[in-house]
Short mmCIF file of C-alpha atoms in Angstrom, two decimals:
data_model
loop_
_atom_site.label_atom_id
_atom_site.label_comp_id
_atom_site.label_asym_id
_atom_site.label_seq_id
_atom_site.Cartn_x
_atom_site.Cartn_y
_atom_site.Cartn_z
CA MET A 1 0.00 0.00 0.00
CA PRO A 2 1.65 3.25 -1.08
CA GLY A 3 2.52 5.94 1.40
CA PRO A 4 1.14 9.47 1.19
CA PRO A 5 2.02 11.44 -1.96
CA VAL A 6 5.29 13.32 -1.57
CA VAL A 7 6.35 16.44 -3.45
CA PRO A 8 8.67 14.86 -6.04
CA VAL A 9 12.36 15.65 -6.19
CA ARG A 10 14.23 14.96 -9.42
CA GLY A 11 17.57 13.26 -8.94
CA ASP A 12 20.71 14.61 -10.60
CA GLU A 13 22.14 12.52 -13.42
CA ALA A 14 25.81 13.43 -13.03
CA LEU A 15 27.79 11.61 -10.34
CA PRO A 16 30.43 13.92 -8.85
CA ALA A 17 33.94 12.49 -8.81
CA LYS A 18 34.79 14.10 -5.47
CA VAL A 19 33.01 16.06 -2.74
CA ASP A 20 33.82 17.07 0.80
CA VAL A 21 30.98 15.05 2.35
CA VAL A 22 28.68 12.25 1.23
CA VAL A 23 25.37 12.01 3.09
CA ILE A 24 23.65 8.63 2.96
CA GLY A 25 19.87 8.87 3.20
CA GLY A 26 17.35 11.31 1.75
CA GLY A 27 15.05 11.71 4.75
CA ILE A 28 14.71 14.89 6.76
CA ILE A 29 17.90 14.21 8.75
CA GLY A 30 20.01 13.64 5.66
CA ALA A 31 18.46 16.56 3.78
CA SER A 32 18.89 18.93 6.73
CA THR A 33 22.52 17.88 7.18
CA THR A 34 23.11 18.43 3.47
CA LEU A 35 21.59 21.90 3.54
CA GLU A 36 23.60 22.94 6.60
CA LEU A 37 26.89 21.76 5.14
CA THR A 38 26.17 23.30 1.74
CA GLU A 39 25.29 26.66 3.28
CA ARG A 40 28.68 26.59 5.01
CA GLY A 41 30.46 26.24 1.66
CA HIS A 42 31.14 22.50 1.63
CA SER A 43 30.55 20.34 -1.42
CA VAL A 44 28.04 17.59 -0.63
CA ALA A 45 26.49 14.64 -2.42
CA LEU A 46 23.29 13.31 -0.91
CA CYS A 47 22.80 9.67 -1.94
CA GLU A 48 19.36 8.12 -1.59
CA LYS A 49 18.70 4.51 -2.59
CA GLY A 50 15.08 5.30 -3.48
CA GLU A 51 13.38 8.69 -3.59
CA ILE A 52 13.64 11.72 -1.32
CA ALA A 53 11.45 11.43 1.81
CA HIS A 54 9.62 8.30 0.71
CA GLU A 55 10.08 6.41 3.96
CA GLN A 56 9.41 7.58 7.53
CA SER A 57 10.12 11.25 6.82
CA SER A 58 6.86 11.50 4.86
CA ARG A 59 4.89 8.92 6.89
CA ASN A 60 5.05 10.43 10.37
CA TRP A 61 2.45 12.40 12.30
CA GLY A 62 3.82 15.80 11.30
CA TRP A 63 4.19 17.01 14.89
CA VAL A 64 6.82 19.63 15.72
CA ARG A 65 6.96 19.51 19.49
CA LEU A 66 9.17 20.16 22.46
CA THR A 67 6.54 19.12 24.99
CA GLN A 68 7.11 15.70 26.54
CA ARG A 69 10.49 15.28 24.85
CA ASP A 70 13.15 13.32 26.65
CA PRO A 71 15.20 15.91 28.59
CA ARG A 72 18.34 14.58 26.89
CA GLU A 73 17.07 15.66 23.47
CA ALA A 74 14.94 18.62 24.59
CA PRO A 75 17.77 21.20 24.15
CA LEU A 76 18.16 20.12 20.52
CA MET A 77 14.40 20.32 19.97
CA ALA A 78 14.36 23.83 21.39
CA GLN A 79 16.86 24.77 18.70
CA SER A 80 14.74 23.03 16.08
CA LEU A 81 11.68 25.11 16.93
CA ARG A 82 13.71 28.21 16.10
CA ILE A 83 14.80 26.74 12.77
CA TRP A 84 11.27 25.66 11.82
CA ALA A 85 10.01 29.20 12.37
CA ASP A 86 12.26 30.44 9.56
CA LEU A 87 12.12 27.41 7.26
CA ASP A 88 9.57 28.78 4.78
CA LYS A 89 11.69 31.88 4.24
CA ARG A 90 14.94 29.93 4.16
CA THR A 91 13.72 27.48 1.53
CA GLY A 92 11.37 29.80 -0.35
CA ARG A 93 8.73 27.06 -0.10
CA ASP A 94 5.66 26.37 2.00
CA VAL A 95 6.43 23.51 4.39
CA GLY A 96 3.09 23.88 6.17
CA TYR A 97 4.62 24.88 9.50
CA THR A 98 2.33 26.52 12.01
CA ARG A 99 2.38 26.91 15.78
CA ALA A 100 -1.07 25.49 16.37
CA GLY A 101 -0.31 24.09 19.83
CA ILE A 102 -0.12 20.51 21.13
CA ALA A 103 -1.75 19.02 24.22
CA PHE A 104 -1.22 15.73 26.05
CA ALA A 105 -4.29 14.46 27.90
CA LEU A 106 -3.77 13.69 31.60
CA PRO A 107 -6.44 11.22 32.77
CA THR A 108 -5.14 10.66 36.32
CA GLU A 109 -3.47 12.55 39.15
CA LYS A 110 -0.42 10.36 38.57
CA ALA A 111 -0.28 11.60 34.97
CA VAL A 112 -0.57 15.20 36.19
CA ALA A 113 2.34 14.61 38.58
CA GLY A 114 4.36 13.11 35.72
CA ALA A 115 3.70 16.16 33.55
CA GLU A 116 4.74 18.50 36.34
CA GLY A 117 7.88 16.43 36.81
CA TRP A 118 8.67 16.78 33.12
CA LEU A 119 8.25 20.56 33.32
CA ASP A 120 10.72 20.62 36.23
CA SER A 121 13.22 18.56 34.22
CA VAL A 122 13.32 21.11 31.37
CA ARG A 123 12.81 24.29 33.39
CA GLU A 124 16.18 25.74 32.38
CA LEU A 125 15.00 25.74 28.75
CA GLN A 126 12.13 28.08 29.67
CA VAL A 127 9.67 25.87 27.82
CA ASP A 128 6.37 27.56 26.98
CA ALA A 129 4.19 24.79 28.40
CA ARG A 130 1.94 24.30 31.42
CA VAL A 131 -0.55 21.93 32.96
CA LEU A 132 -4.13 22.92 32.16
CA THR A 133 -7.07 22.20 34.44
CA ALA A 134 -9.90 20.07 33.09
CA GLY A 135 -11.91 23.25 32.59
CA GLU A 136 -9.13 24.95 30.66
CA PHE A 137 -8.79 21.85 28.51
CA GLY A 138 -12.51 22.04 27.75
CA ASP A 139 -12.14 25.64 26.66
CA LEU A 140 -9.26 24.69 24.34
CA PHE A 141 -11.09 21.66 22.91
CA PRO A 142 -14.79 22.54 23.05
CA GLY A 143 -17.28 19.75 22.59
CA GLY A 144 -14.96 17.05 23.90
CA ARG A 145 -16.15 14.16 26.05
CA LEU A 146 -12.88 13.10 27.64
CA ALA A 147 -12.84 12.63 31.41
CA LEU A 148 -9.52 14.18 32.40
CA LYS A 149 -7.68 15.65 35.33
CA GLY A 150 -6.02 18.11 32.98
CA ALA A 151 -3.59 18.33 30.07
CA LEU A 152 0.00 19.30 29.41
CA TYR A 153 -0.15 22.00 26.76
CA SER A 154 2.23 24.17 24.77
CA PRO A 155 0.87 26.87 22.46
CA THR A 156 4.25 27.17 20.69
CA ASP A 157 4.45 23.54 19.62
CA GLY A 158 3.07 22.98 16.18
CA ARG A 159 2.92 20.96 13.02
CA ALA A 160 4.28 20.86 9.47
CA GLU A 161 3.56 18.79 6.38
CA PRO A 162 5.85 15.75 6.09
CA GLN A 163 5.06 15.31 2.41
CA ARG A 164 6.44 18.79 1.68
CA ALA A 165 9.14 19.63 4.20
CA THR A 166 11.99 17.28 3.31
CA SER A 167 11.54 17.92 -0.40
CA ALA A 168 11.77 21.67 0.24
CA ILE A 169 14.95 21.28 2.29
CA ALA A 170 16.56 19.00 -0.31
CA GLU A 171 15.70 21.27 -3.25
CA THR A 172 17.14 24.25 -1.39
CA ALA A 173 20.35 22.32 -0.75
CA ARG A 174 20.60 21.61 -4.50
CA GLU A 175 20.04 25.27 -5.33
CA LYS A 176 23.00 26.06 -3.07
CA GLY A 177 25.27 23.53 -4.76
CA ALA A 178 24.56 20.04 -3.40
CA ALA A 179 24.19 17.02 -5.66
CA LEU A 180 20.97 15.07 -5.07
CA LEU A 181 21.43 11.49 -6.25
CA THR A 182 18.24 9.45 -6.09
CA ARG A 183 18.08 5.72 -6.84
CA CYS A 184 21.77 5.76 -6.02
CA ALA A 185 22.46 3.39 -3.14
CA VAL A 186 25.76 3.59 -1.29
CA ARG A 187 27.10 0.05 -1.07
CA GLY A 188 29.95 0.81 1.30
CA LEU A 189 32.92 2.95 2.25
CA GLU A 190 36.37 3.21 0.75
CA LEU A 191 39.07 3.49 3.42
CA LYS A 192 42.70 4.55 3.39
CA ALA A 193 44.73 3.73 6.48
CA GLY A 194 41.43 2.98 8.20
CA ALA A 195 39.91 6.41 7.48
CA VAL A 196 37.18 7.39 5.03
CA CYS A 197 38.42 8.38 1.59
CA GLY A 198 35.28 7.73 -0.43
CA VAL A 199 32.15 5.69 -1.00
CA VAL A 200 31.14 3.13 -3.57
CA THR A 201 27.67 3.68 -4.99
CA GLU A 202 25.74 1.52 -7.42
CA ARG A 203 26.60 4.15 -10.06
CA GLY A 204 30.29 4.34 -9.25
CA PRO A 205 32.71 5.75 -6.66
CA ILE A 206 32.71 9.20 -5.09
CA ALA A 207 35.84 10.39 -3.31
CA CYS A 208 35.22 12.31 -0.10
CA ASP A 209 36.70 13.21 3.27
CA ALA A 210 33.65 12.48 5.39
CA VAL A 211 30.46 10.40 5.31
CA VAL A 212 27.24 10.88 7.28
CA LEU A 213 24.98 7.85 7.65
CA ALA A 214 21.40 9.12 8.00
CA GLY A 215 19.78 5.93 6.77
CA GLY A 216 16.86 5.68 9.18
CA ALA A 217 15.68 2.10 9.53
CA TRP A 218 18.54 0.90 7.28
CA SER A 219 21.33 2.34 9.41
CA SER A 220 22.02 -0.70 11.58
CA LEU A 221 22.44 -2.93 8.53
CA PHE A 222 24.86 -0.49 6.88
CA ALA A 223 26.86 0.02 10.09
CA GLY A 224 26.99 -3.72 10.66
CA SER A 225 28.56 -4.25 7.25
CA LEU A 226 31.46 -2.14 8.55
CA GLY A 227 31.78 -4.21 11.71
CA LEU A 228 30.01 -1.59 13.84
CA ARG A 229 27.34 -2.65 16.32
CA LEU A 230 24.40 -0.22 16.21
CA PRO A 231 21.45 -1.58 18.22
CA GLN A 232 18.31 -0.56 16.39
CA LEU A 233 14.91 -2.11 15.72
CA LYS A 234 12.04 -1.15 13.43
CA VAL A 235 8.62 -0.25 14.84
CA LEU A 236 5.51 -0.14 12.64
CA ASN A 237 3.15 2.79 13.08
CA SER A 238 -0.19 2.83 11.18
CA ILE A 239 -1.73 6.20 10.36
CA LEU A 240 -4.68 7.59 8.44
CA ARG A 241 -5.68 10.93 7.05
CA THR A 242 -9.21 12.20 6.67
CA GLU A 243 -10.90 14.23 4.01
CA PRO A 244 -11.30 17.93 4.89
CA LEU A 245 -13.37 18.28 8.04
CA PRO A 246 -14.95 21.62 8.97
CA ASP A 247 -15.09 22.84 12.57
CA GLY A 248 -12.50 20.41 13.93
CA PRO A 249 -10.07 21.26 16.76
CA GLY A 250 -7.16 23.59 16.05
CA PRO A 251 -4.45 22.25 18.38
CA ALA A 252 -3.11 18.71 18.14
CA LEU A 253 -3.89 16.24 20.91
CA TRP A 254 -2.45 13.00 22.24
CA ALA A 255 -4.73 10.83 24.36
CA ASP A 256 -4.52 7.21 25.43
CA GLY A 257 -6.57 5.87 22.53
CA PHE A 258 -5.78 8.29 19.72
CA ALA A 259 -3.72 11.22 18.52
CA PHE A 260 -4.56 13.79 15.86
CA ARG A 261 -3.37 16.97 14.23
CA GLY A 262 -4.87 19.27 11.65
CA ARG A 263 -3.52 19.23 8.12
CA ALA A 264 -2.95 22.06 5.68
CA ASP A 265 -5.54 20.49 3.36
CA GLY A 266 -8.27 20.83 6.01
CA GLY A 267 -8.24 17.17 6.99
CA TYR A 268 -6.65 15.47 9.97
CA THR A 269 -3.87 12.97 10.51
CA VAL A 270 -5.04 10.38 13.04
CA ALA A 271 -3.06 7.61 14.73
CA PRO A 272 -3.36 5.37 17.79
CA GLY A 273 -2.08 6.95 21.01
CA HIS A 274 -0.62 3.51 21.64
CA GLY A 275 -0.57 0.52 19.31
CA LEU A 276 2.86 0.14 17.76
CA VAL A 277 3.67 -3.17 16.09
CA VAL A 278 7.11 -4.76 16.41
CA ASP A 279 7.94 -7.60 14.06
CA VAL A 280 10.13 -10.29 15.57
CA VAL A 281 13.20 -10.46 13.31
CA PRO A 282 16.77 -11.77 13.69
CA ASP A 283 17.86 -8.39 15.09
CA SER A 284 15.30 -8.85 17.87
CA PHE A 285 17.55 -11.59 19.21
CA ARG A 286 20.85 -9.88 18.39
CA PHE A 287 19.83 -6.77 20.31
CA PHE A 288 17.48 -8.31 22.86
CA GLY A 289 19.64 -7.40 25.85
CA ASP A 290 19.94 -3.80 24.69
CA PHE A 291 16.19 -3.39 24.36
CA VAL A 292 15.05 -4.99 27.63
CA PRO A 293 14.72 -1.58 29.39
CA ALA A 294 12.72 -0.16 26.48
CA LEU A 295 10.46 -3.21 26.31
CA THR A 296 9.83 -2.97 30.05
CA HIS A 297 9.01 0.72 29.71
CA THR A 298 6.76 0.54 26.64
CA TRP A 299 5.32 -2.99 26.66
CA ARG A 300 1.73 -1.71 26.94
CA SER A 301 2.20 0.24 23.72
CA LEU A 302 3.69 -2.63 21.71
CA SER A 303 2.28 -5.60 19.87
CA LEU A 304 4.84 -8.27 18.96
CA ARG A 305 4.20 -10.42 15.91
CA PHE A 306 6.03 -13.13 13.99
CA GLY A 307 5.55 -13.29 10.25
CA ASP A 308 7.07 -12.86 6.81
CA ARG A 309 9.37 -10.04 7.86
CA PHE A 310 11.43 -12.47 9.97
CA PHE A 311 12.25 -14.56 6.92
CA GLU A 312 12.81 -11.51 4.69
CA GLU A 313 15.41 -10.11 7.07
CA ALA A 314 16.93 -13.52 7.77
CA ALA A 315 17.56 -13.83 4.03
CA THR A 316 19.15 -10.37 3.80
CA PRO A 317 22.95 -10.57 3.63
CA ARG A 318 24.83 -8.67 6.32
CA ARG A 319 28.01 -8.32 4.24
CA TRP A 320 28.33 -7.92 0.47
CA ALA A 321 30.91 -7.20 -2.18
CA LEU A 322 30.98 -3.57 -3.26
CA ASP A 323 30.94 -4.52 -6.92
CA LYS A 324 27.71 -6.51 -6.47
CA GLU A 325 24.10 -5.55 -5.80
CA SER A 326 23.50 -4.55 -2.18
CA PRO A 327 20.37 -5.02 -0.04
CA PHE A 328 19.66 -1.31 -0.50
CA GLU A 329 19.11 -1.85 -4.20
CA ARG A 330 16.82 -4.82 -3.69
CA CYS A 331 14.43 -2.76 -1.59
CA ARG A 332 14.34 0.84 -2.75
CA ILE A 333 11.55 2.00 -0.44
CA LEU A 334 10.26 0.48 2.77
CA ASP A 335 6.51 0.49 2.19
CA PRO A 336 5.03 -1.76 4.88
CA LYS A 337 1.42 -2.81 4.95
CA PRO A 338 -0.44 -0.88 7.66
CA LYS A 339 -2.38 -2.54 10.41
CA ALA A 340 -5.44 -0.59 9.29
CA SER A 341 -7.60 -1.81 12.16
CA LEU A 342 -5.43 0.12 14.63
CA ALA A 343 -5.79 3.39 12.72
CA THR A 344 -9.53 3.06 12.11
CA ALA A 345 -10.11 2.06 15.74
CA ALA A 346 -8.26 5.22 16.77
CA LEU A 347 -10.59 7.28 14.57
CA ALA A 348 -13.62 5.56 16.12
CA ARG A 349 -12.39 6.40 19.63
CA LEU A 350 -11.68 9.94 18.52
CA ALA A 351 -15.23 10.30 17.18
CA LYS A 352 -16.66 9.16 20.53
CA SER A 353 -14.56 11.76 22.31
CA PHE A 354 -15.10 14.58 19.80
CA PRO A 355 -18.42 14.46 17.88
CA ALA A 356 -16.97 16.70 15.16
CA PHE A 357 -15.12 13.60 13.90
CA GLU A 358 -18.24 11.46 13.55
CA LYS A 359 -18.57 12.58 9.94
CA ALA A 360 -14.87 12.20 9.14
CA LYS A 361 -14.17 10.20 5.97
CA VAL A 362 -10.94 8.24 5.65
CA ALA A 363 -8.90 9.38 2.65
CA GLN A 364 -5.91 7.07 3.07
CA VAL A 365 -4.27 4.65 5.48
CA TRP A 366 -0.53 4.00 5.46
CA ALA A 367 2.31 2.74 7.64
CA GLY A 368 5.91 3.65 8.29
CA LEU A 369 8.82 1.91 9.98
CA ILE A 370 10.33 3.91 12.83
CA ASP A 371 14.05 3.45 13.55
CA SER A 372 14.22 2.98 17.31
CA THR A 373 17.16 2.81 19.71
CA PRO A 374 17.18 1.12 23.13
CA ASP A 375 16.85 4.42 25.02
CA ILE A 376 14.53 6.00 22.44
CA ILE A 377 16.85 8.94 21.71
CA PRO A 378 19.03 9.30 18.61
CA VAL A 379 22.67 8.80 17.80
CA ILE A 380 24.33 11.94 16.43
CA ASP A 381 28.07 11.43 16.55
CA LYS A 382 31.34 10.72 14.80
CA VAL A 383 32.56 7.12 14.91
CA ALA A 384 35.96 6.91 16.54
CA ALA A 385 36.74 3.50 15.04
CA VAL A 386 36.37 4.82 11.47
CA PRO A 387 37.73 8.37 11.17
CA GLY A 388 35.59 10.44 8.83
CA PHE A 389 32.46 8.32 9.39
CA HIS A 390 29.46 9.82 11.22
CA ILE A 391 26.04 8.53 12.24
CA ALA A 392 22.75 10.41 12.64
CA THR A 393 19.99 7.87 13.18
CA GLY A 394 17.67 6.19 15.68
CA PHE A 395 15.26 9.09 16.10
CA SER A 396 12.61 6.71 17.45
CA GLY A 397 9.62 8.44 15.91
CA HIS A 398 10.78 11.94 16.91
CA GLY A 399 12.92 12.72 13.87
CA PHE A 400 10.59 14.92 11.84
CA GLY A 401 10.29 17.71 14.38
CA ILE A 402 13.88 17.59 15.53
CA GLY A 403 15.29 17.02 12.04
CA PRO A 404 16.39 20.56 11.11
CA ALA A 405 18.37 20.95 14.34
CA ALA A 406 19.75 17.41 14.11
CA GLY A 407 21.12 18.35 10.70
CA ARG A 408 22.73 21.46 12.15
CA LEU A 409 24.30 19.51 15.01
CA MET A 410 25.59 16.84 12.62
CA ALA A 411 27.11 19.55 10.43
CA ASP A 412 28.77 21.06 13.50
CA ILE A 413 30.34 17.71 14.35
CA VAL A 414 31.50 17.02 10.79
CA THR A 415 33.12 20.44 10.43
CA GLY A 416 34.49 20.75 13.96
CA ARG A 417 32.40 23.79 14.78
CA ALA A 418 31.23 24.36 18.37
CA PRO A 419 28.01 22.30 18.61
CA ILE A 420 24.68 24.05 19.06
CA VAL A 421 23.96 21.77 22.03
CA ASP A 422 26.02 19.33 24.07
CA PRO A 423 25.97 16.12 22.00
CA THR A 424 27.25 13.88 24.81
CA PRO A 425 23.88 12.20 25.55
CA LEU A 426 23.59 11.32 21.85
CA ARG A 427 27.02 9.68 21.53
CA PHE A 428 27.33 6.42 19.62
CA SER A 429 29.63 4.90 22.24
CA ARG A 430 26.92 4.78 24.93
CA PHE A 431 25.79 1.40 23.64
CA GLY A 432 29.20 -0.15 24.25
CA ASP A 433 30.93 1.78 27.03
CA GLY A 434 28.94 0.42 29.96
CA SER A 435 26.57 3.38 30.18
CA LYS A 436 23.20 2.63 31.74
CA ILE A 437 20.59 2.68 29.00
CA GLU A 438 17.35 4.23 30.24
CA PRO A 439 14.28 5.26 28.26
CA MET A 440 12.52 8.35 29.58
CA SER A 441 9.83 7.75 32.15
CA GLY A 442 6.64 9.79 32.00
CA LEU A 443 3.35 9.80 30.09
#
C-alpha cells in the first residue's frame, strides 16, 4: 500500500567524482545535514537509494513539538523550533509549518504529577508549556467528552507537512550547490589507512573526506557491514488521514486511545495513542539485551508479531561485495502494509470523544517503519573507530520535528564547529561503554 504522496524531487544525473561530504539517506535528517553543510560552503552529495522522503520522513504524524520530549534531546528540539520558524523563508517554499499548539491528555493525578515532573526537568530551557485544568482543557477543545484531570499544553508547539518539508529542504540544498542522487544506493565505504576516503555507490565511486549515515531504519544494517554494532529495531506505526473536516479542533492532541493533528488540506492525521507493532526479526535476538529496558518501559504500547518479515530479514545478507548488488538496491523503499484496524479504531475512539469527527471520511491509510534505539533517543556522533564516518539515526519516531536541528548539530560535528547543544547524551559509544541505558519515564 503506497505511502502518502510526496512532493517529487528529481535526482541529478551526473555523479560527482569528489566532494567534501557524502550524506547517505534522503530523509529529513540527511536533507537537513546536506543543507547545513552546503550553506557553510562544503561540497556535498546526498545519496538516496530510493526517492527523497519516501520512507518515515513522509509517513510520520507531522508534529513539531518540544513538549514531553526526553530531557536529553529537549535542548536540541528547542533549537529546532527556532529553525522551523524560519524554514519557509529559508527554503522559499511552503512547508506547512504553524504553531497550532499541542496538548497531552492527563487522565489521572499520577499523569498530572508526571507532567509537572517533566516541566521541572526542562525548566532551564524556559519551555512555553503548562498543565491545564480540566476546565481549561474544555475551553481549548470545546465539545470534547474526555474525562480528564487536565492536560500538558504548549501553544508554541506545532505541526508541518511531512510530504512537503523534506523535499523543500533538499531542493534548497541543491540550489546552493549540493548534488541530489536518487536511486543511487551507497554500497559501502572506501578506506585509506582505516579512514574514510570515499564511498562506492551503485553508479560508481565518489571520493570524499567524510560520510554521514542518515539511513533511518537501514542504518544498523549499513553500520553492521562495517563491523560496527548499532542496536536498532524497526517499529511499525499505522496512520490515516481524513478528508477535509470543517469545525474540527485547532491544536493537536495526544490521548490514550488516539492522537490527531490538523492538516494544511483541512483534513486530519489520526493515529493510535498507543498501538505500535514490532515484528520479531533476527535483530530482535541480536539486540534483545539492549532493548530490555525499552520493552519494560513501553510494553503496553507494543504488539509483537512473527511473520514474513522475519524470513525476509533472515535472508538479507549482512556483508556484500561492493561490486555486487547490495540489499539497499533490492528494496528501494520500505513500504510496509499498515495494520489498518489500529488506525480506524483510533478514529472511532476519537469520534466518541469529539463528535466533530463522527462525519470524518478516511482518505488514506498508510504505515511507516520507525528506527528505534534502546533508550529512544538518537545517535548523532562521529565514529571513533572509522575516522571520517558519522552517524545520525535512531530518532525513534521523533525525527521529523527535531530534524532541522539534528542536521545542524551533525554539520557542526562534521566540520568541527562548536556544537549548538552538548551532543554527549547522543554519543554512539553509549551502547558499548557500559553506560546505563534508560528510556525516559513519563506519560
